[in-house]
Short mmCIF file of C-alpha atoms and ligand atoms in Angstrom, two decimals:
data_model
loop_
_atom_site.label_atom_id
_atom_site.label_comp_id
_atom_site.label_asym_id
_atom_site.label_seq_id
_atom_site.Cartn_x
_atom_site.Cartn_y
_atom_site.Cartn_z
CA MET A 269 -3.22 -3.09 18.11
CA ASN A 270 -3.29 -4.34 14.52
CA ASN A 271 -0.15 -5.70 12.93
CA ILE A 272 0.33 -4.56 9.36
CA ALA A 273 2.77 -5.68 6.67
CA VAL A 274 3.72 -3.17 3.99
CA PHE A 275 4.67 -4.55 0.56
CA ALA A 276 6.87 -2.30 -1.61
CA SER A 277 9.22 -2.61 -4.59
CA GLY A 278 11.07 0.69 -4.75
CA ASN A 279 11.54 4.00 -2.99
CA GLY A 280 9.03 3.39 -0.20
CA SER A 281 7.95 6.97 0.44
CA ASN A 282 4.43 5.74 1.33
CA PHE A 283 5.96 3.19 3.69
CA GLN A 284 7.95 6.04 5.28
CA ALA A 285 4.77 8.13 5.66
CA MET A 286 3.24 5.26 7.65
CA ILE A 287 6.32 4.87 9.83
CA ASP A 288 6.20 8.62 10.55
CA ARG A 289 2.47 8.54 11.42
CA VAL A 290 2.92 5.59 13.76
CA GLN A 291 5.82 7.38 15.47
CA ALA A 292 3.76 10.56 15.75
CA GLY A 293 0.91 8.59 17.36
CA ASN A 294 -1.56 9.21 14.52
CA LEU A 295 -1.74 5.66 13.22
CA ALA A 296 -2.64 2.95 15.71
CA ALA A 297 -0.77 0.11 14.05
CA ASN A 298 2.34 -1.92 14.53
CA ILE A 299 4.31 -2.11 11.28
CA ALA A 300 5.36 -5.72 11.78
CA LEU A 301 7.05 -6.42 8.46
CA LEU A 302 8.22 -4.93 5.15
CA VAL A 303 7.96 -7.35 2.24
CA CYS A 304 10.05 -6.35 -0.78
CA ASP A 305 10.66 -8.16 -4.07
CA ARG A 306 13.82 -6.13 -4.85
CA PRO A 307 16.45 -6.69 -2.15
CA GLY A 308 18.45 -3.55 -3.17
CA ALA A 309 15.47 -1.20 -3.08
CA TYR A 310 15.56 1.91 -0.89
CA CYS A 311 12.46 0.83 1.05
CA VAL A 312 14.61 -1.92 2.65
CA GLU A 313 17.00 0.74 3.97
CA ARG A 314 14.04 2.67 5.34
CA ALA A 315 12.89 -0.48 7.17
CA LYS A 316 16.31 -1.04 8.69
CA ALA A 317 16.56 2.62 9.77
CA ALA A 318 13.14 2.40 11.46
CA GLY A 319 13.77 -1.01 13.05
CA VAL A 320 11.03 -2.70 11.01
CA PRO A 321 11.82 -6.37 10.19
CA ASP A 322 12.05 -6.99 6.46
CA PHE A 323 11.62 -9.94 4.16
CA ALA A 324 13.38 -9.04 0.90
CA PHE A 325 13.35 -11.77 -1.70
CA ASN A 326 14.28 -12.36 -5.30
CA ALA A 327 11.52 -14.08 -7.29
CA LYS A 328 14.17 -15.78 -9.45
CA ASP A 329 15.34 -17.79 -6.42
CA TYR A 330 11.99 -19.62 -6.31
CA PRO A 331 10.55 -22.18 -8.73
CA SER A 332 7.19 -20.41 -8.94
CA LYS A 333 5.06 -17.52 -7.71
CA ALA A 334 3.17 -19.97 -5.48
CA ALA A 335 6.49 -20.92 -3.84
CA PHE A 336 7.56 -17.38 -2.91
CA GLU A 337 4.05 -16.44 -1.85
CA GLN A 338 3.98 -19.46 0.44
CA GLU A 339 7.16 -18.21 2.08
CA ILE A 340 5.72 -14.69 2.37
CA CYS A 341 2.63 -16.23 3.96
CA GLN A 342 4.75 -18.01 6.56
CA GLN A 343 6.54 -14.76 7.40
CA LEU A 344 3.20 -12.96 7.75
CA LEU A 345 1.78 -15.64 10.03
CA LYS A 346 4.97 -15.65 12.11
CA GLU A 347 4.63 -11.88 12.63
CA GLN A 348 0.87 -12.30 13.28
CA VAL A 349 0.03 -9.84 10.52
CA ASP A 350 -3.61 -8.74 10.30
CA TRP A 351 -3.53 -6.47 7.22
CA ILE A 352 -1.45 -6.30 4.03
CA VAL A 353 -0.83 -2.77 2.74
CA LEU A 354 0.52 -2.57 -0.80
CA ALA A 355 2.54 0.60 -1.32
CA GLY A 356 4.24 0.53 -4.71
CA TYR A 357 4.45 -3.29 -4.84
CA MET A 358 4.64 -3.99 -8.55
CA ARG A 359 3.37 -7.57 -8.59
CA LEU A 360 -0.06 -9.15 -8.70
CA ILE A 361 -1.09 -10.87 -5.47
CA GLY A 362 -1.69 -14.57 -6.04
CA PRO A 363 -4.34 -16.97 -4.71
CA ALA A 364 -2.38 -18.12 -1.63
CA LEU A 365 -2.21 -14.63 -0.09
CA LEU A 366 -5.64 -13.58 -1.37
CA GLN A 367 -7.27 -16.52 0.40
CA GLU A 368 -5.38 -16.17 3.66
CA PHE A 369 -5.97 -12.40 3.89
CA ALA A 370 -9.37 -12.10 2.18
CA GLY A 371 -10.77 -8.56 2.63
CA ARG A 372 -7.61 -7.44 4.45
CA ILE A 373 -5.38 -6.39 1.54
CA ILE A 374 -5.41 -2.80 0.27
CA ASN A 375 -3.54 -0.97 -2.48
CA ILE A 376 -2.84 2.61 -3.52
CA HIS A 377 -2.64 3.61 -7.16
CA PRO A 378 -1.74 6.98 -8.72
CA SER A 379 -4.79 7.44 -10.98
CA LEU A 380 -8.56 7.58 -10.82
CA LEU A 381 -9.18 3.88 -11.38
CA PRO A 382 -10.45 2.25 -13.55
CA GLN A 383 -8.48 4.76 -15.65
CA PHE A 384 -4.78 4.05 -16.18
CA PRO A 385 -4.17 0.79 -14.28
CA GLY A 386 -0.78 -0.92 -14.28
CA LYS A 387 2.64 0.62 -14.68
CA ASP A 388 3.39 4.35 -15.04
CA ALA A 389 -0.12 5.62 -14.37
CA ILE A 390 1.23 9.18 -14.18
CA GLY A 391 2.84 8.91 -17.63
CA GLN A 392 -0.34 7.33 -18.98
CA ALA A 393 -2.44 10.28 -17.72
CA LEU A 394 -0.06 12.86 -19.25
CA ALA A 395 0.00 11.00 -22.58
CA ALA A 396 -3.82 10.85 -22.62
CA LYS A 397 -3.92 14.65 -22.06
CA VAL A 398 -6.70 14.37 -19.47
CA LYS A 399 -7.44 17.38 -17.24
CA TRP A 400 -7.88 15.39 -14.05
CA THR A 401 -6.16 12.40 -12.56
CA GLY A 402 -5.73 11.41 -8.91
CA VAL A 403 -5.21 8.75 -6.30
CA THR A 404 -7.25 5.62 -5.60
CA ILE A 405 -7.16 3.37 -2.53
CA HIS A 406 -8.94 0.05 -3.02
CA PHE A 407 -9.31 -3.50 -1.74
CA VAL A 408 -7.20 -5.97 -3.69
CA ASP A 409 -8.55 -8.82 -5.77
CA GLU A 410 -6.87 -11.04 -8.36
CA GLY A 411 -6.82 -8.31 -11.05
CA MET A 412 -4.35 -5.55 -11.84
CA ASP A 413 -5.41 -2.47 -9.82
CA THR A 414 -9.00 -3.71 -9.66
CA GLY A 415 -11.11 -4.47 -6.59
CA PRO A 416 -13.66 -2.41 -4.64
CA ILE A 417 -12.71 1.26 -4.33
CA ILE A 418 -12.47 2.73 -0.82
CA VAL A 419 -11.61 6.33 -1.68
CA GLN A 420 -10.46 8.53 -4.53
CA GLU A 421 -9.04 12.04 -4.54
CA ARG A 422 -8.70 14.18 -7.66
CA VAL A 423 -5.68 16.15 -8.88
CA ARG A 424 -5.88 18.74 -11.67
CA ILE A 425 -3.33 18.51 -14.47
CA GLU A 426 -2.32 22.11 -15.21
CA GLU A 427 -1.01 23.62 -18.47
CA GLY A 428 2.67 22.74 -18.79
CA GLU A 429 2.47 20.12 -16.02
CA THR A 430 5.58 17.94 -15.97
CA ARG A 431 5.89 14.37 -14.81
CA GLU A 432 7.88 15.60 -11.80
CA SER A 433 5.37 18.25 -10.76
CA LEU A 434 2.42 15.86 -11.16
CA GLN A 435 4.18 13.12 -9.23
CA ARG A 436 4.91 15.60 -6.41
CA LYS A 437 1.23 16.56 -6.16
CA ILE A 438 0.06 12.95 -6.28
CA GLN A 439 2.54 11.75 -3.70
CA ALA A 440 1.67 14.59 -1.32
CA ILE A 441 -1.92 13.31 -1.40
CA GLU A 442 -0.86 9.68 -1.05
CA HIS A 443 1.29 10.35 2.02
CA ARG A 444 -1.63 12.03 3.80
CA LEU A 445 -4.50 9.87 2.55
CA TYR A 446 -3.06 6.35 2.90
CA PRO A 447 -2.30 6.52 6.66
CA GLU A 448 -5.65 8.28 7.20
CA ILE A 449 -7.64 5.52 5.44
CA LEU A 450 -5.62 2.82 7.10
CA GLN A 451 -6.37 4.30 10.50
CA MET A 452 -10.07 4.34 9.59
CA LEU A 453 -10.07 0.71 8.46
CA LEU A 454 -8.13 -0.51 11.47
CA THR A 455 -10.33 1.19 14.02
CA ARG A 456 -13.63 0.47 12.26
CA GLY A 457 -15.72 -1.83 14.40
CA GLU A 458 -12.88 -2.47 16.80
CA VAL A 459 -14.18 -3.94 20.05
CA LYS A 460 -12.74 -2.14 23.04
CA HIS A 461 -12.45 -4.54 25.94
CA ASP A 462 -12.77 -1.84 28.57
CA LYS A 463 -16.55 -1.90 29.25
CA LYS A 464 -16.69 1.89 29.71
CA THR A 465 -15.48 2.56 26.18
CA SER A 466 -17.25 -0.32 24.49
CA THR A 467 -19.05 0.76 21.34
CA TYR A 468 -21.11 -2.43 21.15
C1 GAR B 111 3.06 5.22 -5.52
O1 GAR B 111 2.82 6.43 -6.20
C2 GAR B 111 1.93 4.24 -5.72
O2 GAR B 111 0.70 4.87 -5.91
C3 GAR B 111 2.37 3.52 -6.97
O3 GAR B 111 3.75 3.37 -6.82
C4 GAR B 111 4.27 4.50 -6.12
C5 GAR B 111 5.24 4.01 -5.06
O4 GAR B 111 5.91 5.08 -4.47
N1 GAR B 111 1.70 2.25 -7.12
C6 GAR B 111 1.32 1.72 -8.27
O5 GAR B 111 1.55 2.24 -9.35
C7 GAR B 111 0.58 0.40 -8.15
N2 GAR B 111 0.07 -0.04 -9.41
P1 GAR B 111 6.74 4.88 -3.13
O6 GAR B 111 7.61 3.64 -3.31
O7 GAR B 111 7.59 6.12 -3.02
O8 GAR B 111 5.77 4.73 -2.00
#
């Protein structure tokens, strides 16, 4: 079973969707750690309610980004984390974590990247008056919402669409798609040790 760490900064509804899928038996992962850069954020309460260990830190307590990432790295290694899943984590991932977890960090973003990267992608799409926006899941590199795209799903922006209605539609997709893609990535190429079920 793969150990995953979810990184979040706020509400954590995507984190909750993963907890629910694991509990329902539809996501073969152990959520080993929540990493949060805002100790008062609601995602930390969700972790505590679900019995998921959390590492909530304040960047201001560290001399540099390298210093807090080093501590995150230690926590991840202690929990034997295999994959990092960014779910509303509003910071760029630095070189220390990128090197240690190369090819095993994914992110979800509420737009059809490369359109509308960064903060408030939903507001950006409404302001640009585009007819379609969506959700992107991608591998993480050193850029802001860049890196190879794994999947995208489109959402139509209707006449009179509000920020709230668009966010509801986007999050409904996110909560279904993210656990689904994660399950696919985690089971891809997995070697089953029971000879009868070996796929190799
Ligand atoms: C999600 O919609 C996610 O796509 C977005 O933050 C939200 C977090 O919601 N991520 C980004 O904008 C990354 N650049 P949640 O805390 O309820 O899961």
